[in-house]
Amino acid sequence: MQIPLGSGYKEPGFFGSTTAFGKSSPVTINATLPGGGFIDTSTVTTTPYVMLYTAKDALGNIAVPVSRTVSVFNPCTPQAYCTASGACSLYGICLPVATSAANTAPTMMLITTAAAPATTSIKLGYTYKACASGQQPIAGAECELGATAQDGQNGNLTASVLVCAPAACTGPQCTSNHLFYRVGLTPCHLSTASASVGTTLVIPFSVYDDGSPQLQTTVNRTILIVSPCLAAGAKFHKQGRALLCREAESLITCALRAVLMTQTSTTVVAPATR
């Protein structure tokens, strides 16, 4: 039997039987290499391997051994066999093996500004939404800018950033419902009106690459709910959909009162303005 260099040895099989019991019955067969070891197909043989097969029936009768001769040959002759690639050399030269870069997870970064840090303070009752096109967050009128994403294999993935997505959100239906640039913060179901001062809300942004398996990266924006009143220590209470502030020292400015009055979900009302 001859096998090519580097192909690996696969036993073709063997069979034996006995008629010691008046009918054909199976026997026990052992296959061994004299001297032990194994058939090494990484080296061309100068002396063939001899596989020895012995058989014994249930009465202890031993059959005459049979053997199989195994030789390993170079399929590339007269060229050399290149072990690293499993291919034949070209004019005696083994070409380098092409390697592909390992798939790595994407990198993500929150888009932050002075008014929109990684942990952003939002007044109780304020409606926090994604920034409109060209809009920048300012103090008292914060909005969500989202995150950027880059991948070594897939390039810029910012348009594929998901928001508040469930685990393993890779199907087209799931991704469509959670693409930040398309749906904003709708999937997050944020409710700053029902939260308590001091509550933290987490907005997760995630992205997947196109590798196999797909790799994911996540970054979070933390929203801290703070008092709707200007003065430190000022008390407030809810009256229907309104929040009434009782300032300790100073009163709310007219400009800030105008901003607060534009909020449709919950209105912060100051006692008076100057």
PDB file of C-alpha atoms in Angstrom:
ATOM      1  CA  MET A   1       0.000   0.000   0.000  1.00  0.00           C
ATOM      2  CA  GLN A   2       1.386   3.425  -0.927  1.00  0.00           C
ATOM      3  CA  ILE A   3       0.182   6.716   0.559  1.00  0.00           C
ATOM      4  CA  PRO A   4       1.299  10.264  -0.352  1.00  0.00           C
ATOM      5  CA  LEU A   5       3.431  12.345   1.965  1.00  0.00           C
ATOM      6  CA  GLY A   6       1.387  14.304   4.516  1.00  0.00           C
ATOM      7  CA  SER A   7      -1.928  12.576   3.772  1.00  0.00           C
ATOM      8  CA  GLY A   8      -2.265  10.549   6.954  1.00  0.00           C
ATOM      9  CA  TYR A   9      -2.713   6.781   7.267  1.00  0.00           C
ATOM     10  CA  LYS A  10      -6.209   5.330   7.342  1.00  0.00           C
ATOM     11  CA  GLU A  11      -6.570   1.612   8.045  1.00  0.00           C
ATOM     12  CA  PRO A  12      -8.381  -0.040   5.103  1.00  0.00           C
ATOM     13  CA  GLY A  13      -9.834  -2.686   7.429  1.00  0.00           C
ATOM     14  CA  PHE A  14      -9.537  -6.430   8.020  1.00  0.00           C
ATOM     15  CA  PHE A  15     -11.731  -9.510   8.552  1.00  0.00           C
ATOM     16  CA  GLY A  16     -11.321 -13.028   9.928  1.00  0.00           C
ATOM     17  CA  SER A  17     -13.558 -16.003  10.800  1.00  0.00           C
ATOM     18  CA  THR A  18     -13.352 -19.600  12.080  1.00  0.00           C
ATOM     19  CA  THR A  19     -15.290 -22.841  11.536  1.00  0.00           C
ATOM     20  CA  ALA A  20     -14.178 -24.443  14.816  1.00  0.00           C
ATOM     21  CA  PHE A  21     -17.803 -24.500  16.014  1.00  0.00           C
ATOM     22  CA  GLY A  22     -19.163 -26.099  12.840  1.00  0.00           C
ATOM     23  CA  LYS A  23     -20.143 -22.782  11.361  1.00  0.00           C
ATOM     24  CA  SER A  24     -18.487 -19.513  10.433  1.00  0.00           C
ATOM     25  CA  SER A  25     -17.884 -17.495  13.593  1.00  0.00           C
ATOM     26  CA  PRO A  26     -16.049 -14.207  14.214  1.00  0.00           C
ATOM     27  CA  VAL A  27     -12.561 -14.092  15.668  1.00  0.00           C
ATOM     28  CA  THR A  28     -10.467 -11.522  17.537  1.00  0.00           C
ATOM     29  CA  ILE A  29      -7.969  -9.716  15.312  1.00  0.00           C
ATOM     30  CA  ASN A  30      -5.059  -7.547  16.421  1.00  0.00           C
ATOM     31  CA  ALA A  31      -3.158  -5.193  14.129  1.00  0.00           C
ATOM     32  CA  THR A  32       0.327  -4.175  15.287  1.00  0.00           C
ATOM     33  CA  LEU A  33       3.527  -2.658  14.010  1.00  0.00           C
ATOM     34  CA  PRO A  34       6.477  -4.823  15.026  1.00  0.00           C
ATOM     35  CA  GLY A  35       8.600  -2.766  17.407  1.00  0.00           C
ATOM     36  CA  GLY A  36       5.656  -0.482  18.222  1.00  0.00           C
ATOM     37  CA  GLY A  37       5.230   3.093  17.053  1.00  0.00           C
ATOM     38  CA  PHE A  38       2.955   4.376  14.299  1.00  0.00           C
ATOM     39  CA  ILE A  39       2.983   5.040  10.567  1.00  0.00           C
ATOM     40  CA  ASP A  40       4.544   8.497  10.148  1.00  0.00           C
ATOM     41  CA  THR A  41       3.290  10.098   6.931  1.00  0.00           C
ATOM     42  CA  SER A  42       5.370  13.271   7.362  1.00  0.00           C
ATOM     43  CA  THR A  43       8.513  11.539   6.098  1.00  0.00           C
ATOM     44  CA  VAL A  44       9.148   9.538   2.939  1.00  0.00           C
ATOM     45  CA  THR A  45       9.923   5.938   3.843  1.00  0.00           C
ATOM     46  CA  THR A  46      13.210   4.299   2.908  1.00  0.00           C
ATOM     47  CA  THR A  47      12.075   1.045   4.516  1.00  0.00           C
ATOM     48  CA  PRO A  48       8.346   0.254   4.266  1.00  0.00           C
ATOM     49  CA  TYR A  49       6.225  -0.207   7.368  1.00  0.00           C
ATOM     50  CA  VAL A  50       4.880  -3.726   7.895  1.00  0.00           C
ATOM     51  CA  MET A  51       1.521  -3.957   9.634  1.00  0.00           C
ATOM     52  CA  LEU A  52       1.018  -7.445  11.160  1.00  0.00           C
ATOM     53  CA  TYR A  53      -2.471  -8.928  11.670  1.00  0.00           C
ATOM     54  CA  THR A  54      -3.091 -11.872  14.002  1.00  0.00           C
ATOM     55  CA  ALA A  55      -6.366 -13.700  14.703  1.00  0.00           C
ATOM     56  CA  LYS A  56      -7.576 -15.953  17.521  1.00  0.00           C
ATOM     57  CA  ASP A  57     -10.889 -17.751  17.967  1.00  0.00           C
ATOM     58  CA  ALA A  58     -12.759 -18.515  21.205  1.00  0.00           C
ATOM     59  CA  LEU A  59     -10.947 -21.880  21.565  1.00  0.00           C
ATOM     60  CA  GLY A  60      -7.548 -20.233  21.467  1.00  0.00           C
ATOM     61  CA  ASN A  61      -6.716 -21.294  17.900  1.00  0.00           C
ATOM     62  CA  ILE A  62      -4.344 -18.816  16.310  1.00  0.00           C
ATOM     63  CA  ALA A  63      -4.343 -18.182  12.575  1.00  0.00           C
ATOM     64  CA  VAL A  64      -1.240 -17.763  10.450  1.00  0.00           C
ATOM     65  CA  PRO A  65      -0.411 -14.003  10.625  1.00  0.00           C
ATOM     66  CA  VAL A  66      -0.846 -11.843   7.548  1.00  0.00           C
ATOM     67  CA  SER A  67       0.799  -8.503   6.866  1.00  0.00           C
ATOM     68  CA  ARG A  68       0.318  -5.265   4.972  1.00  0.00           C
ATOM     69  CA  THR A  69       3.242  -3.231   3.622  1.00  0.00           C
ATOM     70  CA  VAL A  70       2.838   0.549   3.796  1.00  0.00           C
ATOM     71  CA  SER A  71       5.134   2.991   2.006  1.00  0.00           C
ATOM     72  CA  VAL A  72       5.062   6.817   2.133  1.00  0.00           C
ATOM     73  CA  PHE A  73       6.047   8.516  -1.135  1.00  0.00           C
ATOM     74  CA  ASN A  74       6.622  12.091  -2.295  1.00  0.00           C
ATOM     75  CA  PRO A  75       3.746  13.065  -4.625  1.00  0.00           C
ATOM     76  CA  CYS A  76       5.692  16.142  -5.779  1.00  0.00           C
ATOM     77  CA  THR A  77       8.712  14.390  -7.286  1.00  0.00           C
ATOM     78  CA  PRO A  78      10.903  15.848  -8.674  1.00  0.00           C
ATOM     79  CA  GLN A  79       9.733  18.934  -6.724  1.00  0.00           C
ATOM     80  CA  ALA A  80       9.795  19.103  -2.927  1.00  0.00           C
ATOM     81  CA  TYR A  81       6.785  18.630  -0.712  1.00  0.00           C
ATOM     82  CA  CYS A  82       6.085  21.788   1.351  1.00  0.00           C
ATOM     83  CA  THR A  83       5.004  20.716   4.825  1.00  0.00           C
ATOM     84  CA  ALA A  84       3.627  24.122   5.897  1.00  0.00           C
ATOM     85  CA  SER A  85       1.230  24.448   2.950  1.00  0.00           C
ATOM     86  CA  GLY A  86       0.761  20.804   1.974  1.00  0.00           C
ATOM     87  CA  ALA A  87       1.584  21.820  -1.609  1.00  0.00           C
ATOM     88  CA  CYS A  88       4.456  21.101  -3.972  1.00  0.00           C
ATOM     89  CA  SER A  89       7.338  23.524  -4.339  1.00  0.00           C
ATOM     90  CA  LEU A  90       7.777  25.689  -7.420  1.00  0.00           C
ATOM     91  CA  TYR A  91      11.248  25.266  -8.916  1.00  0.00           C
ATOM     92  CA  GLY A  92      12.352  23.912  -5.566  1.00  0.00           C
ATOM     93  CA  ILE A  93      10.964  26.888  -3.607  1.00  0.00           C
ATOM     94  CA  CYS A  94       8.121  26.560  -1.099  1.00  0.00           C
ATOM     95  CA  LEU A  95       5.890  29.614  -1.443  1.00  0.00           C
ATOM     96  CA  PRO A  96       4.878  31.399   1.784  1.00  0.00           C
ATOM     97  CA  VAL A  97       1.550  30.432   3.263  1.00  0.00           C
ATOM     98  CA  ALA A  98      -1.028  33.223   3.076  1.00  0.00           C
ATOM     99  CA  THR A  99      -2.503  34.036   6.458  1.00  0.00           C
ATOM    100  CA  SER A 100      -5.645  36.027   7.186  1.00  0.00           C
ATOM    101  CA  ALA A 101      -5.844  38.525  10.014  1.00  0.00           C
ATOM    102  CA  ALA A 102      -7.700  37.277  13.069  1.00  0.00           C
ATOM    103  CA  ASN A 103     -11.198  38.692  13.432  1.00  0.00           C
ATOM    104  CA  THR A 104     -11.332  41.248  16.233  1.00  0.00           C
ATOM    105  CA  ALA A 105     -14.306  42.895  17.917  1.00  0.00           C
ATOM    106  CA  PRO A 106     -15.302  46.407  16.807  1.00  0.00           C
ATOM    107  CA  THR A 107     -14.324  49.445  18.870  1.00  0.00           C
ATOM    108  CA  MET A 108     -16.959  51.929  20.039  1.00  0.00           C
ATOM    109  CA  MET A 109     -16.847  55.416  21.520  1.00  0.00           C
ATOM    110  CA  LEU A 110     -19.623  57.527  23.011  1.00  0.00           C
ATOM    111  CA  ILE A 111     -20.042  60.912  21.349  1.00  0.00           C
ATOM    112  CA  THR A 112     -19.588  63.345  24.220  1.00  0.00           C
ATOM    113  CA  THR A 113     -19.559  67.117  24.693  1.00  0.00           C
ATOM    114  CA  ALA A 114     -19.376  69.405  27.716  1.00  0.00           C
ATOM    115  CA  ALA A 115     -23.188  69.258  27.965  1.00  0.00           C
ATOM    116  CA  ALA A 116     -23.360  65.530  27.163  1.00  0.00           C
ATOM    117  CA  PRO A 117     -20.681  63.635  29.107  1.00  0.00           C
ATOM    118  CA  ALA A 118     -20.707  59.868  29.569  1.00  0.00           C
ATOM    119  CA  THR A 119     -22.821  60.437  32.686  1.00  0.00           C
ATOM    120  CA  THR A 120     -25.382  63.128  31.879  1.00  0.00           C
ATOM    121  CA  SER A 121     -27.594  64.811  34.479  1.00  0.00           C
ATOM    122  CA  ILE A 122     -31.225  65.244  33.429  1.00  0.00           C
ATOM    123  CA  LYS A 123     -33.834  67.120  35.448  1.00  0.00           C
ATOM    124  CA  LEU A 124     -36.780  65.135  36.705  1.00  0.00           C
ATOM    125  CA  GLY A 125     -39.594  65.277  34.147  1.00  0.00           C
ATOM    126  CA  TYR A 126     -37.413  66.363  31.210  1.00  0.00           C
ATOM    127  CA  THR A 127     -38.047  64.455  27.966  1.00  0.00           C
ATOM    128  CA  TYR A 128     -34.668  63.090  26.860  1.00  0.00           C
ATOM    129  CA  LYS A 129     -34.525  62.319  23.124  1.00  0.00           C
ATOM    130  CA  ALA A 130     -32.025  61.757  20.347  1.00  0.00           C
ATOM    131  CA  CYS A 131     -30.553  64.973  18.961  1.00  0.00           C
ATOM    132  CA  ALA A 132     -32.100  66.157  15.713  1.00  0.00           C
ATOM    133  CA  SER A 133     -29.866  66.527  12.644  1.00  0.00           C
ATOM    134  CA  GLY A 134     -27.357  69.289  13.336  1.00  0.00           C
ATOM    135  CA  GLN A 135     -28.542  69.744  16.934  1.00  0.00           C
ATOM    136  CA  GLN A 136     -26.042  69.937  19.774  1.00  0.00           C
ATOM    137  CA  PRO A 137     -26.973  69.376  23.422  1.00  0.00           C
ATOM    138  CA  ILE A 138     -26.810  72.370  25.750  1.00  0.00           C
ATOM    139  CA  ALA A 139     -27.317  72.644  29.485  1.00  0.00           C
ATOM    140  CA  GLY A 140     -31.030  72.484  30.186  1.00  0.00           C
ATOM    141  CA  ALA A 141     -31.788  71.137  26.702  1.00  0.00           C
ATOM    142  CA  GLU A 142     -29.799  67.898  26.616  1.00  0.00           C
ATOM    143  CA  CYS A 143     -30.193  65.326  23.822  1.00  0.00           C
ATOM    144  CA  GLU A 144     -28.544  62.038  22.863  1.00  0.00           C
ATOM    145  CA  LEU A 145     -25.709  62.055  20.295  1.00  0.00           C
ATOM    146  CA  GLY A 146     -25.149  58.279  20.229  1.00  0.00           C
ATOM    147  CA  ALA A 147     -21.853  56.508  19.569  1.00  0.00           C
ATOM    148  CA  THR A 148     -19.352  55.825  16.796  1.00  0.00           C
ATOM    149  CA  ALA A 149     -18.077  52.368  15.823  1.00  0.00           C
ATOM    150  CA  GLN A 150     -15.058  51.137  13.852  1.00  0.00           C
ATOM    151  CA  ASP A 151     -13.959  47.625  12.883  1.00  0.00           C
ATOM    152  CA  GLY A 152     -10.613  46.421  11.542  1.00  0.00           C
ATOM    153  CA  GLN A 153     -12.296  44.165   8.986  1.00  0.00           C
ATOM    154  CA  ASN A 154     -15.557  46.021   8.234  1.00  0.00           C
ATOM    155  CA  GLY A 155     -14.486  49.665   8.528  1.00  0.00           C
ATOM    156  CA  ASN A 156     -16.907  52.330   9.782  1.00  0.00           C
ATOM    157  CA  LEU A 157     -19.925  50.727  11.495  1.00  0.00           C
ATOM    158  CA  THR A 158     -21.456  53.888  12.998  1.00  0.00           C
ATOM    159  CA  ALA A 159     -24.561  53.523  10.816  1.00  0.00           C
ATOM    160  CA  SER A 160     -25.040  50.026  12.294  1.00  0.00           C
ATOM    161  CA  VAL A 161     -25.013  51.090  15.962  1.00  0.00           C
ATOM    162  CA  LEU A 162     -27.971  49.662  17.890  1.00  0.00           C
ATOM    163  CA  VAL A 163     -29.609  51.159  20.959  1.00  0.00           C
ATOM    164  CA  CYS A 164     -31.266  49.264  23.838  1.00  0.00           C
ATOM    165  CA  ALA A 165     -31.075  46.057  21.785  1.00  0.00           C
ATOM    166  CA  PRO A 166     -31.704  42.592  23.290  1.00  0.00           C
ATOM    167  CA  ALA A 167     -28.974  39.961  23.393  1.00  0.00           C
ATOM    168  CA  ALA A 168     -27.911  38.459  20.046  1.00  0.00           C
ATOM    169  CA  CYS A 169     -29.740  41.122  18.023  1.00  0.00           C
ATOM    170  CA  THR A 170     -28.301  40.128  14.623  1.00  0.00           C
ATOM    171  CA  GLY A 171     -31.393  39.401  12.513  1.00  0.00           C
ATOM    172  CA  PRO A 172     -32.730  42.027  10.091  1.00  0.00           C
ATOM    173  CA  GLN A 173     -35.999  42.529  12.010  1.00  0.00           C
ATOM    174  CA  CYS A 174     -34.231  43.123  15.323  1.00  0.00           C
ATOM    175  CA  THR A 175     -31.539  45.402  13.924  1.00  0.00           C
ATOM    176  CA  SER A 176     -34.100  47.454  11.994  1.00  0.00           C
ATOM    177  CA  ASN A 177     -36.072  48.103  15.193  1.00  0.00           C
ATOM    178  CA  HIS A 178     -32.982  49.191  17.151  1.00  0.00           C
ATOM    179  CA  LEU A 179     -30.842  51.182  14.694  1.00  0.00           C
ATOM    180  CA  PHE A 180     -30.095  54.396  16.587  1.00  0.00           C
ATOM    181  CA  TYR A 181     -29.895  56.643  13.533  1.00  0.00           C
ATOM    182  CA  ARG A 182     -33.353  55.458  12.467  1.00  0.00           C
ATOM    183  CA  VAL A 183     -35.394  55.059  15.680  1.00  0.00           C
ATOM    184  CA  GLY A 184     -33.554  57.269  18.173  1.00  0.00           C
ATOM    185  CA  LEU A 185     -34.217  56.321  21.800  1.00  0.00           C
ATOM    186  CA  THR A 186     -37.692  54.870  21.163  1.00  0.00           C
ATOM    187  CA  PRO A 187     -36.700  51.247  22.047  1.00  0.00           C
ATOM    188  CA  CYS A 188     -35.358  52.383  25.427  1.00  0.00           C
ATOM    189  CA  HIS A 189     -38.751  53.502  26.800  1.00  0.00           C
ATOM    190  CA  LEU A 190     -37.129  56.165  28.998  1.00  0.00           C
ATOM    191  CA  SER A 191     -39.381  57.748  31.582  1.00  0.00           C
ATOM    192  CA  THR A 192     -37.803  60.559  33.529  1.00  0.00           C
ATOM    193  CA  ALA A 193     -41.192  61.706  34.849  1.00  0.00           C
ATOM    194  CA  SER A 194     -41.815  58.531  36.851  1.00  0.00           C
ATOM    195  CA  ALA A 195     -38.229  58.212  38.148  1.00  0.00           C
ATOM    196  CA  SER A 196     -37.006  59.478  41.474  1.00  0.00           C
ATOM    197  CA  VAL A 197     -34.262  62.027  41.991  1.00  0.00           C
ATOM    198  CA  GLY A 198     -30.966  60.142  42.230  1.00  0.00           C
ATOM    199  CA  THR A 199     -32.105  57.365  39.877  1.00  0.00           C
ATOM    200  CA  THR A 200     -29.625  56.301  37.192  1.00  0.00           C
ATOM    201  CA  LEU A 201     -30.786  55.066  33.792  1.00  0.00           C
ATOM    202  CA  VAL A 202     -28.424  53.214  31.443  1.00  0.00           C
ATOM    203  CA  ILE A 203     -28.667  53.550  27.663  1.00  0.00           C
ATOM    204  CA  PRO A 204     -26.663  50.725  26.003  1.00  0.00           C
ATOM    205  CA  PHE A 205     -25.264  51.154  22.492  1.00  0.00           C
ATOM    206  CA  SER A 206     -23.967  48.047  20.696  1.00  0.00           C
ATOM    207  CA  VAL A 207     -22.661  46.974  17.314  1.00  0.00           C
ATOM    208  CA  TYR A 208     -21.827  43.663  15.591  1.00  0.00           C
ATOM    209  CA  ASP A 209     -19.229  42.944  12.920  1.00  0.00           C
ATOM    210  CA  ASP A 210     -19.697  40.613   9.938  1.00  0.00           C
ATOM    211  CA  GLY A 211     -17.256  37.959  11.155  1.00  0.00           C
ATOM    212  CA  SER A 212     -18.031  34.329  11.888  1.00  0.00           C
ATOM    213  CA  PRO A 213     -18.922  34.210  14.681  1.00  0.00           C
ATOM    214  CA  GLN A 214     -20.118  37.812  14.842  1.00  0.00           C
ATOM    215  CA  LEU A 215     -18.340  39.807  17.538  1.00  0.00           C
ATOM    216  CA  GLN A 216     -20.093  42.509  19.573  1.00  0.00           C
ATOM    217  CA  THR A 217     -19.025  45.621  21.471  1.00  0.00           C
ATOM    218  CA  THR A 218     -21.173  47.702  23.853  1.00  0.00           C
ATOM    219  CA  VAL A 219     -20.792  51.149  25.455  1.00  0.00           C
ATOM    220  CA  ASN A 220     -23.228  52.808  27.861  1.00  0.00           C
ATOM    221  CA  ARG A 221     -24.513  56.321  28.490  1.00  0.00           C
ATOM    222  CA  THR A 222     -25.628  56.845  32.093  1.00  0.00           C
ATOM    223  CA  ILE A 223     -28.469  59.264  32.799  1.00  0.00           C
ATOM    224  CA  LEU A 224     -28.649  60.679  36.319  1.00  0.00           C
ATOM    225  CA  ILE A 225     -32.028  62.098  37.364  1.00  0.00           C
ATOM    226  CA  VAL A 226     -31.592  65.330  39.345  1.00  0.00           C
ATOM    227  CA  SER A 227     -33.927  67.833  40.988  1.00  0.00           C
ATOM    228  CA  PRO A 228     -35.912  70.064  38.616  1.00  0.00           C
ATOM    229  CA  CYS A 229     -35.401  73.071  40.886  1.00  0.00           C
ATOM    230  CA  LEU A 230     -32.629  75.644  40.582  1.00  0.00           C
ATOM    231  CA  ALA A 231     -31.670  76.287  44.188  1.00  0.00           C
ATOM    232  CA  ALA A 232     -29.733  73.652  46.096  1.00  0.00           C
ATOM    233  CA  GLY A 233     -31.997  71.958  48.594  1.00  0.00           C
ATOM    234  CA  ALA A 234     -35.161  73.415  47.089  1.00  0.00           C
ATOM    235  CA  LYS A 235     -38.275  71.346  47.668  1.00  0.00           C
ATOM    236  CA  PHE A 236     -40.731  70.341  44.968  1.00  0.00           C
ATOM    237  CA  HIS A 237     -43.929  68.363  44.708  1.00  0.00           C
ATOM    238  CA  LYS A 238     -46.085  67.014  41.920  1.00  0.00           C
ATOM    239  CA  GLN A 239     -49.452  68.559  41.147  1.00  0.00           C
ATOM    240  CA  GLY A 240     -51.083  66.618  38.324  1.00  0.00           C
ATOM    241  CA  ARG A 241     -48.631  66.790  35.418  1.00  0.00           C
ATOM    242  CA  ALA A 242     -46.785  69.760  36.910  1.00  0.00           C
ATOM    243  CA  LEU A 243     -43.791  69.926  39.263  1.00  0.00           C
ATOM    244  CA  LEU A 244     -44.005  72.851  41.691  1.00  0.00           C
ATOM    245  CA  CYS A 245     -40.688  74.157  43.048  1.00  0.00           C
ATOM    246  CA  ARG A 246     -40.286  75.997  46.347  1.00  0.00           C
ATOM    247  CA  GLU A 247     -36.950  77.699  45.958  1.00  0.00           C
ATOM    248  CA  ALA A 248     -34.886  78.173  49.095  1.00  0.00           C
ATOM    249  CA  GLU A 249     -33.257  81.460  48.089  1.00  0.00           C
ATOM    250  CA  SER A 250     -33.306  82.460  44.433  1.00  0.00           C
ATOM    251  CA  LEU A 251     -36.108  82.247  41.913  1.00  0.00           C
ATOM    252  CA  ILE A 252     -36.072  80.645  38.490  1.00  0.00           C
ATOM    253  CA  THR A 253     -35.064  82.951  35.618  1.00  0.00           C
ATOM    254  CA  CYS A 254     -37.505  83.882  32.876  1.00  0.00           C
ATOM    255  CA  ALA A 255     -35.308  82.278  30.227  1.00  0.00           C
ATOM    256  CA  LEU A 256     -35.158  78.945  32.046  1.00  0.00           C
ATOM    257  CA  ARG A 257     -38.874  79.088  32.805  1.00  0.00           C
ATOM    258  CA  ALA A 258     -39.553  79.450  29.054  1.00  0.00           C
ATOM    259  CA  VAL A 259     -37.413  76.363  28.329  1.00  0.00           C
ATOM    260  CA  LEU A 260     -39.117  74.319  31.017  1.00  0.00           C
ATOM    261  CA  MET A 261     -42.567  75.341  29.834  1.00  0.00           C
ATOM    262  CA  THR A 262     -41.830  73.847  26.383  1.00  0.00           C
ATOM    263  CA  GLN A 263     -41.644  70.345  27.855  1.00  0.00           C
ATOM    264  CA  THR A 264     -44.838  68.526  26.877  1.00  0.00           C
ATOM    265  CA  SER A 265     -44.600  65.480  29.118  1.00  0.00           C
ATOM    266  CA  THR A 266     -44.061  67.231  32.445  1.00  0.00           C
ATOM    267  CA  THR A 267     -43.903  70.982  33.189  1.00  0.00           C
ATOM    268  CA  VAL A 268     -41.772  72.474  35.937  1.00  0.00           C
ATOM    269  CA  VAL A 269     -43.552  75.538  37.335  1.00  0.00           C
ATOM    270  CA  ALA A 270     -41.802  78.146  39.461  1.00  0.00           C
ATOM    271  CA  PRO A 271     -43.757  80.238  41.956  1.00  0.00           C
ATOM    272  CA  ALA A 272     -42.771  83.490  40.241  1.00  0.00           C
ATOM    273  CA  THR A 273     -40.226  85.041  37.899  1.00  0.00           C
ATOM    274  CA  ARG A 274     -38.199  88.243  37.919  1.00  0.00           C
TER     275      ARG A 274
END
